[in-house]
Amino acid sequence: MQAAAEKIVRLGAEAIEENEIFTVALSGGSTPRPLYVLLATGMFAKPFDWSRVHLFWGDERCVPPGDPRSNYRMVREALLDAVPIPPPNIHRIRGEEDPKVAAAAYERELRAFFGSNGADGPPRMGFDLVLLGLGDNGHTASLFPELPAATEQVRWVMAQFVEVVSMWRITLTPVVINAAKNVAFVVSGSEKAQRLRDVLEGPFQPELLPAQMIKPAHGRLLWLVDDAAAGRLKRVR
Ligand code: 6PG
């Protein structure tokens, strides 16, 4: 997490130096929580001029923002309540609304913010950083195996009912993620080791392993992985 926090601070400083803002799509789930707490604490909070940081979410559970399952709530508790980021810079996915309405609104917000190469094109300017986790079934964001969002070629945001978690989810699609300047998976724990090996060293089967759809067109792909999660990899870079 320390290494991930240092990497994020460096990427943020680069982005702010270059474009005066740092745009990040945050991952949900449990893995990144300590990372967000680190970013909010003293040694990291200072280098950031938080007024230049724009936070988005890579996905959201369709629950109210105060619900314990909400990715927004997790980030609010771990980070937002501790740093002076201006409210307009917090681009929350409205999990409390009708999923399809909220997904369309989020896509409009992204298109307005990043600009697009025509109605069917990817963002003209991608996120500076998209943080992702890896689910134990190979999903990432809310791109789940055998669901259409994982192989979507046009839409930037989709709402889907996800059987395996029995809830509606809203997610960025690979169209937006692969337009990012940097995409960083943060993966921790031995329970992820086999899946990480499947994704990185197994056959290419993105329908079953949506994390394999993540290949930035021009940006960098980073895997920030602890020893336990890397335990089954044949080749550790
Ligand atoms: C979510 C995340 C999801 C997560 C993986 C890993 O909304 O849950 O976006 O993609 O990153 O499921 O979750 P853990 O970090 O809790 O193992």
Tab-separated table of C-alpha atoms and ligand atoms in Angstrom:
chain	number	residue	atom	x	y	z
A	1	MET	CA	0.000	0.000	0.000
A	2	GLN	CA	2.940	2.311	0.795
A	3	ALA	CA	4.376	1.701	-2.675
A	4	ALA	CA	0.970	2.227	-4.264
A	5	ALA	CA	0.457	5.483	-2.368
A	6	GLU	CA	3.886	6.757	-3.449
A	7	LYS	CA	3.108	5.820	-7.061
A	8	ILE	CA	-0.218	7.626	-6.969
A	9	VAL	CA	1.335	10.751	-5.436
A	10	ARG	CA	3.984	10.754	-8.187
A	11	LEU	CA	1.375	10.330	-10.924
A	12	GLY	CA	-0.694	13.078	-9.326
A	13	ALA	CA	2.219	15.488	-9.174
A	14	GLU	CA	3.014	14.757	-12.855
A	15	ALA	CA	-0.600	15.320	-13.913
A	16	ILE	CA	-0.991	18.546	-11.943
A	17	GLU	CA	2.351	19.773	-13.316
A	18	GLU	CA	1.195	19.004	-16.860
A	19	ASN	CA	-2.534	19.831	-16.840
A	20	GLU	CA	-3.201	21.559	-13.515
A	21	ILE	CA	-5.594	18.776	-12.523
A	22	PHE	CA	-5.365	15.076	-11.573
A	23	THR	CA	-8.313	12.921	-12.604
A	24	VAL	CA	-8.693	9.569	-10.851
A	25	ALA	CA	-11.307	6.822	-11.030
A	26	LEU	CA	-11.256	5.031	-7.692
A	27	SER	CA	-11.754	1.330	-7.130
A	28	GLY	CA	-14.232	0.029	-4.591
A	29	GLY	CA	-14.155	-3.146	-2.554
A	30	SER	CA	-12.012	-3.698	0.528
A	31	THR	CA	-8.456	-3.845	-0.832
A	32	PRO	CA	-7.950	-0.131	-1.547
A	33	ARG	CA	-9.374	1.179	1.730
A	34	PRO	CA	-5.993	1.237	3.569
A	35	LEU	CA	-4.479	2.857	0.477
A	36	TYR	CA	-7.025	5.682	0.618
A	37	VAL	CA	-6.365	6.094	4.357
A	38	LEU	CA	-2.639	6.389	3.577
A	39	LEU	CA	-3.349	9.049	0.934
A	40	ALA	CA	-5.336	11.003	3.516
A	41	THR	CA	-2.669	10.895	6.224
A	42	GLY	CA	0.078	13.470	6.798
A	43	MET	CA	2.991	12.234	4.730
A	44	PHE	CA	0.928	12.005	1.546
A	45	ALA	CA	-1.819	14.554	2.061
A	46	LYS	CA	0.639	17.479	1.934
A	47	PRO	CA	2.051	16.996	-1.607
A	48	PHE	CA	-1.454	17.142	-3.003
A	49	ASP	CA	-3.225	20.391	-3.703
A	50	TRP	CA	-6.557	18.626	-3.278
A	51	SER	CA	-8.354	21.455	-5.066
A	52	ARG	CA	-6.750	20.125	-8.247
A	53	VAL	CA	-7.840	16.527	-7.751
A	54	HIS	CA	-11.051	15.241	-9.379
A	55	LEU	CA	-12.307	11.937	-8.023
A	56	PHE	CA	-14.583	9.601	-9.917
A	57	TRP	CA	-15.520	5.973	-9.286
A	58	GLY	CA	-14.754	2.995	-11.503
A	59	ASP	CA	-17.978	1.392	-10.366
A	60	GLU	CA	-20.711	1.613	-7.764
A	61	ARG	CA	-23.182	-0.635	-6.126
A	62	CYS	CA	-26.764	0.582	-6.687
A	63	VAL	CA	-27.403	1.423	-3.057
A	64	PRO	CA	-27.747	4.775	-1.245
A	65	PRO	CA	-24.492	6.637	-0.493
A	66	GLY	CA	-24.825	5.880	3.212
A	67	ASP	CA	-25.229	2.133	2.669
A	68	PRO	CA	-22.334	0.028	4.085
A	69	ARG	CA	-21.954	-1.546	0.614
A	70	SER	CA	-21.506	1.820	-1.121
A	71	ASN	CA	-18.078	2.406	-2.697
A	72	TYR	CA	-18.725	6.127	-2.241
A	73	ARG	CA	-19.251	5.635	1.481
A	74	MET	CA	-16.021	3.618	1.764
A	75	VAL	CA	-14.056	6.429	0.044
A	76	ARG	CA	-15.822	9.129	2.064
A	77	GLU	CA	-14.858	7.460	5.332
A	78	ALA	CA	-11.284	6.578	4.277
A	79	LEU	CA	-10.389	9.729	2.361
A	80	LEU	CA	-12.976	12.433	1.656
A	81	ASP	CA	-13.728	13.233	5.291
A	82	ALA	CA	-9.995	13.785	5.890
A	83	VAL	CA	-8.882	15.971	2.946
A	84	PRO	CA	-9.982	19.410	1.695
A	85	ILE	CA	-11.273	18.356	-1.719
A	86	PRO	CA	-13.917	20.752	-3.062
A	87	PRO	CA	-17.352	19.062	-3.362
A	88	PRO	CA	-17.656	19.818	-7.125
A	89	ASN	CA	-14.516	17.698	-7.625
A	90	ILE	CA	-16.256	14.635	-6.242
A	91	HIS	CA	-18.070	12.940	-9.134
A	92	ARG	CA	-20.220	10.393	-7.345
A	93	ILE	CA	-22.207	7.735	-9.162
A	94	ARG	CA	-25.746	8.147	-7.846
A	95	GLY	CA	-26.325	4.659	-6.521
A	96	GLU	CA	-29.614	5.644	-4.947
A	97	GLU	CA	-31.232	6.389	-8.315
A	98	ASP	CA	-32.663	4.052	-10.934
A	99	PRO	CA	-29.553	2.190	-12.229
A	100	LYS	CA	-30.051	2.945	-15.918
A	101	VAL	CA	-30.849	6.617	-15.217
A	102	ALA	CA	-27.795	6.969	-12.971
A	103	ALA	CA	-25.552	5.221	-15.522
A	104	ALA	CA	-26.712	7.546	-18.313
A	105	ALA	CA	-26.187	10.595	-16.088
A	106	TYR	CA	-22.676	9.451	-15.166
A	107	GLU	CA	-21.818	8.879	-18.828
A	108	ARG	CA	-23.056	12.392	-19.670
A	109	GLU	CA	-20.905	13.794	-16.869
A	110	LEU	CA	-17.843	11.899	-18.158
A	111	ARG	CA	-18.443	13.002	-21.761
A	112	ALA	CA	-18.820	16.610	-20.651
A	113	PHE	CA	-15.672	16.432	-18.521
A	114	PHE	CA	-13.326	14.482	-20.839
A	115	GLY	CA	-14.776	15.227	-24.252
A	116	SER	CA	-15.290	12.446	-26.774
A	117	ASN	CA	-14.157	11.538	-30.268
A	118	GLY	CA	-17.645	11.538	-31.709
A	119	ALA	CA	-20.750	9.804	-30.380
A	120	ASP	CA	-19.208	6.344	-30.570
A	121	GLY	CA	-15.629	7.190	-29.702
A	122	PRO	CA	-13.566	6.803	-26.535
A	123	PRO	CA	-12.738	9.794	-24.313
A	124	ARG	CA	-10.600	12.353	-26.122
A	125	MET	CA	-8.580	12.763	-22.938
A	126	GLY	CA	-8.556	9.721	-20.659
A	127	PHE	CA	-8.307	9.547	-16.886
A	128	ASP	CA	-4.854	10.284	-15.520
A	129	LEU	CA	-5.311	7.199	-13.355
A	130	VAL	CA	-7.862	4.402	-13.055
A	131	LEU	CA	-7.452	2.255	-9.942
A	132	LEU	CA	-8.810	-1.273	-10.197
A	133	GLY	CA	-9.134	-4.301	-7.990
A	134	LEU	CA	-9.330	-7.959	-8.958
A	135	GLY	CA	-12.294	-10.035	-7.891
A	136	ASP	CA	-11.789	-13.716	-7.082
A	137	ASN	CA	-13.769	-14.594	-10.211
A	138	GLY	CA	-11.591	-12.419	-12.402
A	139	HIS	CA	-13.904	-9.420	-12.480
A	140	THR	CA	-12.682	-5.868	-12.192
A	141	ALA	CA	-14.699	-2.725	-11.502
A	142	SER	CA	-18.143	-4.218	-12.098
A	143	LEU	CA	-17.136	-5.982	-15.293
A	144	PHE	CA	-18.277	-9.475	-14.411
A	145	PRO	CA	-17.761	-12.732	-16.337
A	146	GLU	CA	-20.241	-13.373	-19.143
A	147	LEU	CA	-22.016	-10.033	-18.741
A	148	PRO	CA	-22.115	-7.575	-21.680
A	149	ALA	CA	-20.323	-4.641	-20.022
A	150	ALA	CA	-17.004	-6.511	-20.085
A	151	THR	CA	-16.939	-6.573	-23.901
A	152	GLU	CA	-18.793	-3.292	-24.578
A	153	GLN	CA	-17.231	-1.343	-27.444
A	154	VAL	CA	-19.211	1.935	-27.457
A	155	ARG	CA	-20.846	2.874	-24.180
A	156	TRP	CA	-18.659	4.367	-21.454
A	157	VAL	CA	-20.893	3.416	-18.530
A	158	MET	CA	-23.344	0.547	-18.067
A	159	ALA	CA	-25.816	-0.611	-15.439
A	160	GLN	CA	-26.275	-4.371	-15.046
A	161	PHE	CA	-28.007	-6.672	-12.614
A	162	VAL	CA	-25.205	-8.961	-11.407
A	163	GLU	CA	-26.595	-12.353	-10.310
A	164	VAL	CA	-23.449	-13.419	-8.492
A	165	VAL	CA	-23.753	-10.516	-6.054
A	166	SER	CA	-27.560	-10.204	-6.370
A	167	MET	CA	-27.502	-6.480	-7.000
A	168	TRP	CA	-27.495	-3.836	-9.674
A	169	ARG	CA	-24.066	-2.410	-10.387
A	170	ILE	CA	-22.937	0.583	-12.466
A	171	THR	CA	-19.518	0.347	-14.082
A	172	LEU	CA	-17.064	2.040	-16.396
A	173	THR	CA	-16.600	-0.103	-19.486
A	174	PRO	CA	-13.223	-1.003	-21.059
A	175	VAL	CA	-13.842	1.834	-23.553
A	176	VAL	CA	-13.163	4.400	-20.836
A	177	ILE	CA	-10.646	2.417	-18.792
A	178	ASN	CA	-8.446	1.625	-21.804
A	179	ALA	CA	-8.334	5.312	-22.743
A	180	ALA	CA	-6.631	6.169	-19.437
A	181	LYS	CA	-3.048	7.402	-19.207
A	182	ASN	CA	-2.416	5.021	-16.315
A	183	VAL	CA	-4.351	1.990	-15.089
A	184	ALA	CA	-3.198	0.420	-11.827
A	185	PHE	CA	-4.514	-2.831	-10.391
A	186	VAL	CA	-3.989	-3.064	-6.644
A	187	VAL	CA	-4.143	-6.721	-5.599
A	188	SER	CA	-3.429	-8.102	-2.154
A	189	GLY	CA	-3.722	-11.451	-0.392
A	190	SER	CA	-3.084	-15.120	-1.139
A	191	GLU	CA	-6.759	-15.676	-1.950
A	192	LYS	CA	-6.156	-13.708	-5.174
A	193	ALA	CA	-2.999	-15.598	-6.193
A	194	GLN	CA	-4.549	-18.221	-8.458
A	195	ARG	CA	-6.839	-15.742	-10.201
A	196	LEU	CA	-3.960	-13.310	-10.694
A	197	ARG	CA	-1.958	-16.083	-12.319
A	198	ASP	CA	-4.953	-16.987	-14.544
A	199	VAL	CA	-5.297	-13.370	-15.633
A	200	LEU	CA	-1.609	-12.667	-16.223
A	201	GLU	CA	-0.236	-16.041	-17.295
A	202	GLY	CA	-3.261	-18.107	-18.342
A	203	PRO	CA	-5.022	-18.261	-21.716
A	204	PHE	CA	-6.721	-15.088	-23.008
A	205	GLN	CA	-10.396	-15.609	-22.163
A	206	PRO	CA	-11.836	-12.160	-21.332
A	207	GLU	CA	-15.428	-13.399	-21.270
A	208	LEU	CA	-14.477	-15.420	-18.201
A	209	LEU	CA	-11.714	-13.115	-16.956
A	210	PRO	CA	-12.849	-9.541	-17.639
A	211	ALA	CA	-9.668	-8.162	-16.064
A	212	GLN	CA	-7.970	-9.384	-19.266
A	213	MET	CA	-9.970	-6.782	-21.214
A	214	ILE	CA	-7.923	-4.067	-19.533
A	215	LYS	CA	-5.184	-3.048	-21.986
A	216	PRO	CA	-4.700	0.738	-22.166
A	217	ALA	CA	-4.509	1.803	-25.829
A	218	HIS	CA	-1.743	4.332	-25.178
A	219	GLY	CA	-1.393	4.425	-21.400
A	220	ARG	CA	0.570	2.415	-18.877
A	221	LEU	CA	-0.797	-0.712	-17.149
A	222	LEU	CA	0.579	-1.250	-13.650
A	223	TRP	CA	0.071	-4.220	-11.353
A	224	LEU	CA	0.712	-3.236	-7.734
A	225	VAL	CA	0.640	-6.638	-6.074
A	226	ASP	CA	1.831	-7.908	-2.690
A	227	ASP	CA	3.946	-11.051	-2.274
A	228	ALA	CA	0.967	-13.129	-1.135
A	229	ALA	CA	-1.071	-12.341	-4.242
A	230	ALA	CA	2.007	-12.830	-6.456
A	231	GLY	CA	2.730	-16.197	-4.851
A	232	ARG	CA	1.720	-18.305	-7.850
A	233	LEU	CA	3.159	-16.188	-10.623
A	234	LYS	CA	5.907	-17.806	-12.667
A	235	ARG	CA	7.297	-14.456	-13.804
A	236	VAL	CA	7.309	-11.513	-11.383
A	237	ARG	CA	8.472	-8.367	-13.155
B	1	6PG	C1	-16.316	-3.398	-6.106
B	1	6PG	C2	-15.000	-3.252	-6.808
B	1	6PG	C3	-14.578	-4.600	-7.293
B	1	6PG	C4	-13.424	-4.994	-6.417
B	1	6PG	C5	-13.137	-6.460	-6.498
B	1	6PG	C6	-12.118	-6.852	-5.435
B	1	6PG	O1	-17.202	-2.555	-6.314
B	1	6PG	O2	-16.398	-4.350	-5.324
B	1	6PG	O3	-14.947	-2.303	-7.715
B	1	6PG	O4	-14.190	-4.676	-8.624
B	1	6PG	O5	-12.271	-4.252	-6.800
B	1	6PG	O6	-14.358	-7.143	-6.270
B	1	6PG	O7	-12.722	-6.619	-4.192
B	1	6PG	P1	-11.869	-6.710	-2.834
B	1	6PG	O8	-10.838	-5.625	-2.907
B	1	6PG	O9	-12.882	-6.457	-1.756
B	1	6PG	O10	-11.262	-8.081	-2.802
